[in-house]
Amino acid sequence: MSNSSLDSFRGNISYNAQHSPLGAFFSFTCGLFGSRGGFGLQIGCPGNQNLFIGVKEGNRDARTPLKCLPFYEGASSDEAQRYDVENKSSQQDKSILIAYPPEQIVRRYGWATDEWDTGDFRFTLYSPFFPVPESMAGEAFRRSIMPAIVGELMIDNTQGVTPKTGVFAIYFPDPGARLSDDACGFSWRGQLGVRAELISDSPTNLETVMRWAIQDALCDPNPRHGLGNTPGLFVTIPPGQKATIKLALGVYLDHKVTTRLEGRYLYTRVFGSLEDVLETALTQFNTLKQRAQELDKELASTSLSPDQQWLIAHSTRSYHGSTQLLDVGGEPFWIVNEGEYCMMNTLDLSVDQVFWELRQHPWLVRNLLDRFVRHYSYIDCIKVPKNDKLKVEYAQQSGQDSMAGPRVLGRVLPMDAFELKPGGISFCHDMGVHNQFHPQGHSSYELPNLVGCFSYMTCEELCNWVLCAASYVAHTGDVNWTEQNESTIRACLESLINRSGEAGYVMYDSSRCQTGAEITTYDSLDHSLAQTRNNLYMAVKCWATYLGLELLLKRIGHPSADKAKEQAKRCMTRIVAQTRPEGILPAVFESDNPGFHSRILPAIEGLVYPAEWKIDVSSYQPLYETLKKHTLALLKDPQKRNLFPDGGIRLSSTSDNSWMSKIAIFQYVCRKVLGLDSDPDVKQLLQNADAAHVKWMTDGESAYWACSDQFVNGVAKGSKYYPRIVTTILWMTESKQSS
Amino acid sequence: MSNSSLDSFRGNISYNAQHSPLGAFFSFTCGLFGSRGGFGLQIGCPGNQNLFIGVKEGNRDARTPLKCLPFYEGASSDEAQRYDVENKSSQQDKSILIAYPPEQIVRRYGWATDEWDTGDFRFTLYSPFFPVPESMAGEAFRRSIMPAIVGELMIDNTQGVTPKTGVFAIYFPDPGARLSDDACGFSWRGQLGVRAELISDSPTNLETVMRWAIQDALCDPNPRHGLGNTPGLFVTIPPGQKATIKLALGVYLDHKVTTRLEGRYLYTRVFGSLEDVLETALTQFNTLKQRAQELDKELASTSLSPDQQWLIAHSTRSYHGSTQLLDVGGEPFWIVNEGEYCMMNTLDLSVDQVFWELRQHPWLVRNLLDRFVRHYSYIDCIKVPKNDKLKVEYAQQSGQDSMAGPRVLGRVLPMDAFELKPGGISFCHDMGVHNQFHPQGHSSYELPNLVGCFSYMTCEELCNWVLCAASYVAHTGDVNWTEQNESTIRACLESLINRSGEAGYVMYDSSRCQTGAEITTYDSLDHSLAQTRNNLYMAVKCWATYLGLELLLKRIGHPSADKAKEQAKRCMTRIVAQTRPEGILPAVFESDNPGFHSRILPAIEGLVYPAEWKIDVSSYQPLYETLKKHTLALLKDPQKRNLFPDGGIRLSSTSDNSWMSKIAIFQYVCRKVLGLDSDPDVKQLLQNADAAHVKWMTDGESAYWACSDQFVNGVAKGSKYYPRIVTTILWMTESKQSS
């Protein structure tokens, strides 16, 4: 009865997934049994509705149980045990709602298809995605940002001897539900809704229901009441027949949704109302379904393992739910919200998502780059210790030596220990939070006088902007944009040189930190990855950034390209020189820093960029060799300090925190750039890790949060409902097409 | 230190009150200790924020406790006990938040001023109200619908020897808070916010704070963080000084807020943004405060008792929170939402609120009348039993004989027992719910095939429209409107005659009920008031409606005025004829109906209308005499069947349900129309009842719900957060001005 070529998912099928169009900051989330979900609009978490998707024997008001997918609070195994289709006594019970037990449900999870099959019926959600054309004219643009997904509920009564009634209903705890006037759907406060169309050979009609408890409503002489909070649709199918309810699930906000920079959704330029969105989605149902199935096939036909394919499908969905394409003053404004935190365009996420976005719609990356320059760049100074004694103290200033959790203020040098020297341009951590743009030139996240979480990420964000820009130009060859941005690019080079000093990698903190110190995107990791200065991860990233600057400056024939190259070489030399006798690079290049003894895998993250840019790196073989040895040593460590007990990847040997998005890049560089999987042990290790990572997502806390990034010992503890794991898209390029 | 001439409230001061402008469906609710409140926008309940309004000794970051009004969850007496200003050890504790114990707080509650005084500081909210002019031009219109209230926080450090820091902050559980760019306020998602201005002789400034816990934020080196959810304002006042923070608390929704009939708030015609609203409110602060104090004085200077004054002030506030003035297609659209239920323009509430609205802005009553005719009127048939046997059965068909709670379907006659005869025009129970207009000609509430709650109120709503119309015309003398509506008025007469049959009062149910039967506004009372047919309350209301029709038709010189008068007389005769030997009228004129033995006080409710219209009722003396005797008998009943044990008024002797709005009308008619308070026992009884009713509001469940209508044994069980209790305004006309 499968709807597609998809295989059944063999793991724990009880996990949430986001089902989202692009750019609407909307997700229809479901999948975790016994929990609420449904429509979530502009929130960093699943919705708060109970979904009732099921069938009952007989007509709508038959005194038979309504058997639903367990997509509602209380759909526990206890209730499921009451389900016994052979038990005739149950037919005497009125108003019984029961959930299918997990073992009676098959789930098929493709790139854009999510399907639950109970035997009695099949419920499928399609969330196809399209590149967004830069021109707003034309159907392709309209389709690509249509704020709706589609689904279908197929009820098979071909073997039945009595009628069967199929139901799709949603309980809205917040008031404002209503049925549509034409009895083909329902909506909530004009902001979101469902529209349906019945496909059936038999002379049956779609009807509506709206009261409180769905099972009671169906049996009530008055199935519809204006005061109800559980609108729904149902159809009764005669024995020997089957029917399909096509569903459009969409949203529409027509007003300003952001403050300071006042933005509306860009889809309001091409859709007139919620009704327009839903009607269009239904009209295009077949196209959308076909596109979803093509995407499923594209992923399924790769040579990637089922675990890898699942991680790509899961992270793609989560990414789309966080996207928001606005119209600010007549111009498109691209935003990816930061998962549960809803920070807007967190730049250290953007740099990871660029691999996906360049594949889909490079102009949105350009939009992001431009918006950062125009609204969220700033000029700072750097803090240089006044003398050598202070320099030593500065180096010793580090956070707590705890295994996990954010670092707190340790010994701190006062501002007068430093001379302020020119820093240069950098970029804010983010543009605001929860639809509230922050004052220009400032992020919502960063604060002064800290050495841990919420401190500034000045140098890393500088690198991130350059890496995005170089990736954009390498991918598109957009010389025009590069020329337009010459002054910014040169300012970036100057700024990075100032921060790097003689080392080539970042040595100094921004004056914006005041008495604090810069951190990296690994803000809640330990000293091994949180400190920016003299940090291995940042050093390799600085090296890649110089390569990116060289690439950009070369494109426009600017002589300072050579300076960038010189800095890259200097940076390489200094990194290589840090190698310890055992062939390992310390996480922090400060021998009295606790991070000196940490062993970190993201050391190689920076290598992803030259590979993606397809540039000649032959002059940097020493760095590659050093990092290869380092990585192999860590992976083959007999103490397995960089693995969790379940085989998942531990990014830092001294922390229980690991980030899935960063693991995906690491795995890619490991295989594609360094070729480490030619070693069968490493290959197996990486495969085992994939399996562990899937379990991280489907089991425990993350099962509710659809897709998480930050795991502590394999348990999602932060960065949930997250877009960044879409770095898994890098793996697609590793695949040999099997067809 | 009092701010006004208001006396301290001597009862339980821990109760919520709504503080609302007119027409914005917005309330800033607070007052119940230990509970959340704050901004509530378009919801039928208090907001979900914790309010932190308090002071600390020292500068903002002093390690001293922050002492607040107990307007936050967890502000329990336990915490209050920790408050000991003499305990020096507390100064070593960082981040301590404590609540003032109730006994240290004085509350002053006027018509438009609500004030809490702790000795250390005084927090006052002003919610003045104005008549809304019909013309949108001019400052008076703008002020009357400005969607903001104002308040002030006065911190007195004149006796202090150290600085004192005063704080006003709000914890928003839903994300989207931000500080204003000019550091004078904060807002939430551009929809609601606070703006402040400091009045101080000392050179001190207002500053902002925004993190998570307010007490920690104040002590933090970084008091402001973009990710915070508790924005606030603070000021540090040197010893020997005092300072006042003026506050504007406002809302602004610029988009369509209703569906089907798509409405925006009318205030968007005269205010451009939330900032405009808040700035205007601050600019007009003195005017608004003065107006509030004038209103306080107006109420205080009446000869009404403190209990009565309190009930008027409390109900006026609750009424305003439910009001919503929209712009639908360029025309004003007046809505009063039904408290916690949020049904729109429930007509059986409108008829009670008309006394207030005619006093304030009669054109809004006209708006309501017109909207009902245009969108929510309908034509039905009536159900006439086919023969005498069926007529007897029909009369015996009644609900359960339970003391309380909605009636359920009893013995029911099938539709074929009836002949359908012409009914006529009537009006829907409501226009929709929760901003969702219902399809035209239908209410969100009414359903067929019921004899209890949710059945049709066809005849009562017909009466209600006529009573509103007659009240409007009697008050304004608007002959033009009466002429324009001649056909509707005549249709109402015809419809009421059809429903009344030979009795003059309603005898038949609407065909819309199908097998069900009509109910009255007392939908959850017992048989004594729920059944419409042959019901004493409805009979007197029908009589008053005929008088209203006569009034309207006379104004335009239409001959059918005589017919109306004839019907009124017929109705009176029939009612008077029902008098039992003991001088009491049965609640239901059906001797085998359980309601036959109920004794109901709202029998006299209909008498309020001729009194308000100031028409000659000399021809109806028998009715007045009968009702007077009936009421006196009930009030002087040795068994006290129409009183609760606490002295509160029991509307029906056979039900524990009582409605405060209806009690207020009853009390008014008792005194002003029937003069029953010339009997000192009755006078005392009514005074005792007032005291009981105040306690109903301030103690127990209703303390959270600000102002409730439906009480079961004095406990608010339904119809909470309700507008209708504004019927207390009738009492104002009883008062002899004491000044």
mmCIF file of C-alpha atoms in Angstrom, chain A residues 328-525:
data_model
loop_
_atom_site.group_PDB
_atom_site.id
_atom_site.type_symbol
_atom_site.label_atom_id
_atom_site.label_comp_id
_atom_site.label_asym_id
_atom_site.label_seq_id
_atom_site.Cartn_x
_atom_site.Cartn_y
_atom_site.Cartn_z
ATOM 1 C CA VAL A 328 11.661 45.035 3.996
ATOM 2 C CA GLY A 329 10.929 48.296 2.301
ATOM 3 C CA GLY A 330 10.351 46.605 -1.035
ATOM 4 C CA GLU A 331 13.514 44.507 -0.979
ATOM 5 C CA PRO A 332 13.835 40.829 -0.108
ATOM 6 C CA PHE A 333 15.417 40.169 3.280
ATOM 7 C CA TRP A 334 16.601 36.630 3.912
ATOM 8 C CA ILE A 335 16.621 35.280 7.434
ATOM 9 C CA VAL A 336 17.331 31.904 8.921
ATOM 10 C CA ASN A 337 16.192 31.826 12.511
ATOM 11 C CA GLU A 338 18.294 29.986 15.047
ATOM 12 C CA GLY A 339 16.073 27.046 15.904
ATOM 13 C CA GLU A 340 14.675 27.155 19.414
ATOM 14 C CA TYR A 341 16.486 30.416 20.141
ATOM 15 C CA CYS A 342 15.040 32.292 17.157
ATOM 16 C CA MET A 343 18.034 34.567 16.787
ATOM 17 C CA MET A 344 17.948 36.013 13.300
ATOM 18 C CA ASN A 345 20.759 35.206 10.873
ATOM 19 C CA THR A 346 23.224 34.008 13.468
ATOM 20 C CA LEU A 347 26.297 34.394 11.306
ATOM 21 C CA ASP A 348 28.114 31.396 12.727
ATOM 22 C CA LEU A 349 25.163 29.323 11.558
ATOM 23 C CA SER A 350 24.953 31.075 8.203
ATOM 24 C CA VAL A 351 28.490 30.002 7.368
ATOM 25 C CA ASP A 352 27.482 26.382 7.821
ATOM 26 C CA GLN A 353 24.214 26.721 5.944
ATOM 27 C CA VAL A 354 25.945 28.312 2.966
ATOM 28 C CA PHE A 355 26.688 24.903 1.475
ATOM 29 C CA TRP A 356 22.980 24.242 1.198
ATOM 30 C CA GLU A 357 21.979 27.724 0.165
ATOM 31 C CA LEU A 358 24.532 28.008 -2.633
ATOM 32 C CA ARG A 359 23.205 24.781 -4.048
ATOM 33 C CA GLN A 360 19.645 26.098 -3.968
ATOM 34 C CA HIS A 361 19.585 29.861 -4.417
ATOM 35 C CA PRO A 362 22.942 31.646 -4.221
ATOM 36 C CA TRP A 363 21.323 35.078 -4.412
ATOM 37 C CA LEU A 364 19.971 34.606 -0.910
ATOM 38 C CA VAL A 365 23.552 34.200 0.332
ATOM 39 C CA ARG A 366 24.389 37.472 -1.403
ATOM 40 C CA ASN A 367 21.366 39.030 0.252
ATOM 41 C CA LEU A 368 22.676 37.923 3.628
ATOM 42 C CA LEU A 369 26.180 39.221 2.952
ATOM 43 C CA ASP A 370 24.845 42.595 1.877
ATOM 44 C CA ARG A 371 22.513 42.875 4.867
ATOM 45 C CA PHE A 372 25.367 42.175 7.259
ATOM 46 C CA VAL A 373 27.545 44.845 5.669
ATOM 47 C CA ARG A 374 24.758 47.385 5.588
ATOM 48 C CA HIS A 375 23.139 46.841 8.971
ATOM 49 C CA TYR A 376 25.199 44.592 11.181
ATOM 50 C CA SER A 377 28.885 45.359 10.684
ATOM 51 C CA TYR A 378 31.012 47.385 13.054
ATOM 52 C CA ILE A 379 34.557 48.658 13.578
ATOM 53 C CA ASP A 380 36.377 47.894 16.809
ATOM 54 C CA CYS A 381 39.819 48.055 18.367
ATOM 55 C CA ILE A 382 41.858 45.151 19.625
ATOM 56 C CA LYS A 383 43.259 44.723 23.093
ATOM 57 C CA VAL A 384 47.057 44.340 23.139
ATOM 58 C CA PRO A 385 48.680 43.641 26.517
ATOM 59 C CA LYS A 386 50.881 46.560 27.479
ATOM 60 C CA ASN A 387 53.936 44.485 28.358
ATOM 61 C CA ASP A 388 55.303 40.954 28.338
ATOM 62 C CA LYS A 389 54.345 40.192 31.910
ATOM 63 C CA LEU A 390 50.754 41.123 31.150
ATOM 64 C CA LYS A 391 50.974 39.065 27.972
ATOM 65 C CA VAL A 392 51.745 35.983 30.039
ATOM 66 C CA GLU A 393 48.920 36.737 32.431
ATOM 67 C CA TYR A 394 46.587 37.298 29.511
ATOM 68 C CA ALA A 395 47.510 33.885 28.157
ATOM 69 C CA GLN A 396 46.813 32.327 31.532
ATOM 70 C CA GLN A 397 43.447 33.969 31.795
ATOM 71 C CA SER A 398 41.032 31.212 31.057
ATOM 72 C CA GLY A 399 37.741 29.871 32.158
ATOM 73 C CA GLN A 400 36.878 27.170 34.576
ATOM 74 C CA ASP A 401 38.313 23.768 34.010
ATOM 75 C CA SER A 402 34.972 22.027 34.060
ATOM 76 C CA MET A 403 34.181 19.231 31.642
ATOM 77 C CA ALA A 404 31.002 20.789 30.342
ATOM 78 C CA GLY A 405 28.877 23.845 30.541
ATOM 79 C CA PRO A 406 29.626 27.473 29.887
ATOM 80 C CA ARG A 407 32.786 28.921 31.246
ATOM 81 C CA VAL A 408 32.572 31.660 33.807
ATOM 82 C CA LEU A 409 34.690 34.665 34.450
ATOM 83 C CA GLY A 410 38.107 33.554 35.692
ATOM 84 C CA ARG A 411 41.008 35.834 36.422
ATOM 85 C CA VAL A 412 40.503 38.907 34.391
ATOM 86 C CA LEU A 413 42.886 41.630 33.347
ATOM 87 C CA PRO A 414 41.493 45.117 33.752
ATOM 88 C CA MET A 415 41.152 47.301 30.695
ATOM 89 C CA ASP A 416 44.161 49.374 31.683
ATOM 90 C CA ALA A 417 46.382 46.330 31.199
ATOM 91 C CA PHE A 418 45.795 46.769 27.488
ATOM 92 C CA GLU A 419 46.679 49.190 24.818
ATOM 93 C CA LEU A 420 43.873 49.607 22.297
ATOM 94 C CA LYS A 421 45.108 49.259 18.744
ATOM 95 C CA PRO A 422 43.166 49.397 15.491
ATOM 96 C CA GLY A 423 41.042 46.318 14.964
ATOM 97 C CA GLY A 424 38.826 46.785 11.975
ATOM 98 C CA ILE A 425 35.591 45.619 10.504
ATOM 99 C CA SER A 426 33.642 42.690 11.823
ATOM 100 C CA PHE A 427 30.092 41.467 11.895
ATOM 101 C CA CYS A 428 27.511 40.943 14.593
ATOM 102 C CA HIS A 429 26.721 37.506 15.914
ATOM 103 C CA ASP A 430 23.106 37.952 14.788
ATOM 104 C CA MET A 431 20.597 40.561 13.646
ATOM 105 C CA GLY A 432 18.112 40.233 16.475
ATOM 106 C CA VAL A 433 15.825 37.697 18.030
ATOM 107 C CA HIS A 434 12.193 36.577 17.751
ATOM 108 C CA ASN A 435 11.374 38.986 14.926
ATOM 109 C CA GLN A 436 12.842 41.929 16.824
ATOM 110 C CA PHE A 437 15.740 43.339 14.817
ATOM 111 C CA HIS A 438 18.400 44.562 17.199
ATOM 112 C CA PRO A 439 19.756 48.108 16.959
ATOM 113 C CA GLN A 440 22.056 48.239 13.969
ATOM 114 C CA GLY A 441 25.652 47.298 14.566
ATOM 115 C CA HIS A 442 24.746 45.181 17.585
ATOM 116 C CA SER A 443 23.638 41.609 18.049
ATOM 117 C CA SER A 444 21.057 40.406 20.528
ATOM 118 C CA TYR A 445 23.484 37.792 21.827
ATOM 119 C CA GLU A 446 26.781 39.490 22.590
ATOM 120 C CA LEU A 447 27.637 41.177 25.896
ATOM 121 C CA PRO A 448 30.839 42.705 27.255
ATOM 122 C CA ASN A 449 32.919 41.594 30.248
ATOM 123 C CA LEU A 450 32.418 37.883 29.748
ATOM 124 C CA VAL A 451 34.768 35.049 28.847
ATOM 125 C CA GLY A 452 32.087 32.443 28.204
ATOM 126 C CA CYS A 453 28.616 32.214 26.750
ATOM 127 C CA PHE A 454 27.241 35.557 25.429
ATOM 128 C CA SER A 455 30.673 37.068 24.906
ATOM 129 C CA TYR A 456 31.655 38.479 21.508
ATOM 130 C CA MET A 457 32.549 36.309 18.529
ATOM 131 C CA THR A 458 34.200 39.158 16.659
ATOM 132 C CA CYS A 459 36.993 37.321 14.901
ATOM 133 C CA GLU A 460 35.012 34.216 14.119
ATOM 134 C CA GLU A 461 32.163 36.270 12.623
ATOM 135 C CA LEU A 462 34.717 38.175 10.545
ATOM 136 C CA CYS A 463 35.985 34.852 9.236
ATOM 137 C CA ASN A 464 32.412 33.678 8.681
ATOM 138 C CA TRP A 465 31.472 36.631 6.527
ATOM 139 C CA VAL A 466 34.602 36.204 4.400
ATOM 140 C CA LEU A 467 34.069 32.460 4.082
ATOM 141 C CA CYS A 468 30.455 33.007 2.986
ATOM 142 C CA ALA A 469 31.547 35.674 0.520
ATOM 143 C CA ALA A 470 34.316 33.541 -0.948
ATOM 144 C CA SER A 471 31.962 30.572 -1.173
ATOM 145 C CA TYR A 472 29.405 32.726 -2.934
ATOM 146 C CA VAL A 473 31.897 34.109 -5.421
ATOM 147 C CA ALA A 474 33.572 30.747 -6.018
ATOM 148 C CA HIS A 475 30.161 29.220 -6.683
ATOM 149 C CA THR A 476 28.646 31.950 -8.815
ATOM 150 C CA GLY A 477 31.637 33.750 -10.283
ATOM 151 C CA ASP A 478 29.851 37.005 -9.470
ATOM 152 C CA VAL A 479 32.662 39.455 -10.226
ATOM 153 C CA ASN A 480 30.281 42.369 -10.223
ATOM 154 C CA TRP A 481 29.391 41.820 -6.597
ATOM 155 C CA THR A 482 33.040 41.311 -5.693
ATOM 156 C CA GLU A 483 33.960 44.613 -7.286
ATOM 157 C CA GLN A 484 31.134 46.387 -5.531
ATOM 158 C CA ASN A 485 32.407 45.031 -2.255
ATOM 159 C CA GLU A 486 36.100 45.626 -2.794
ATOM 160 C CA SER A 487 36.391 48.074 0.066
ATOM 161 C CA THR A 488 34.635 45.702 2.474
ATOM 162 C CA ILE A 489 36.788 42.771 1.394
ATOM 163 C CA ARG A 490 39.962 44.787 1.813
ATOM 164 C CA ALA A 491 38.724 45.994 5.203
ATOM 165 C CA CYS A 492 38.214 42.370 6.176
ATOM 166 C CA LEU A 493 41.795 41.533 5.220
ATOM 167 C CA GLU A 494 43.109 44.452 7.221
ATOM 168 C CA SER A 495 40.926 43.551 10.189
ATOM 169 C CA LEU A 496 42.017 39.917 10.188
ATOM 170 C CA ILE A 497 45.678 40.876 9.925
ATOM 171 C CA ASN A 498 45.293 43.256 12.859
ATOM 172 C CA ARG A 499 43.686 40.529 14.954
ATOM 173 C CA SER A 500 46.203 37.884 13.940
ATOM 174 C CA GLY A 501 49.349 39.851 14.615
ATOM 175 C CA GLU A 502 52.472 38.020 13.709
ATOM 176 C CA ALA A 503 50.919 34.578 14.205
ATOM 177 C CA GLY A 504 48.553 34.669 11.273
ATOM 178 C CA TYR A 505 45.739 33.443 13.470
ATOM 179 C CA VAL A 506 43.717 35.375 16.002
ATOM 180 C CA MET A 507 45.798 36.550 18.972
ATOM 181 C CA TYR A 508 43.824 39.460 20.366
ATOM 182 C CA ASP A 509 40.350 40.123 21.660
ATOM 183 C CA SER A 510 38.008 42.816 20.483
ATOM 184 C CA SER A 511 37.646 45.976 22.526
ATOM 185 C CA ARG A 512 33.929 45.256 22.468
ATOM 186 C CA CYS A 513 34.645 42.501 24.992
ATOM 187 C CA GLN A 514 35.860 45.132 27.428
ATOM 188 C CA THR A 515 37.427 43.038 30.220
ATOM 189 C CA GLY A 516 36.102 39.841 28.654
ATOM 190 C CA ALA A 517 37.476 37.641 25.918
ATOM 191 C CA GLU A 518 36.150 36.448 22.588
ATOM 192 C CA ILE A 519 34.512 33.066 22.260
ATOM 193 C CA THR A 520 33.716 30.840 19.293
ATOM 194 C CA THR A 521 30.491 29.366 18.019
ATOM 195 C CA TYR A 522 31.113 26.476 20.434
ATOM 196 C CA ASP A 523 29.927 28.782 23.170
ATOM 197 C CA SER A 524 28.945 26.125 25.613
ATOM 198 C CA LEU A 525 31.871 23.858 25.069
#
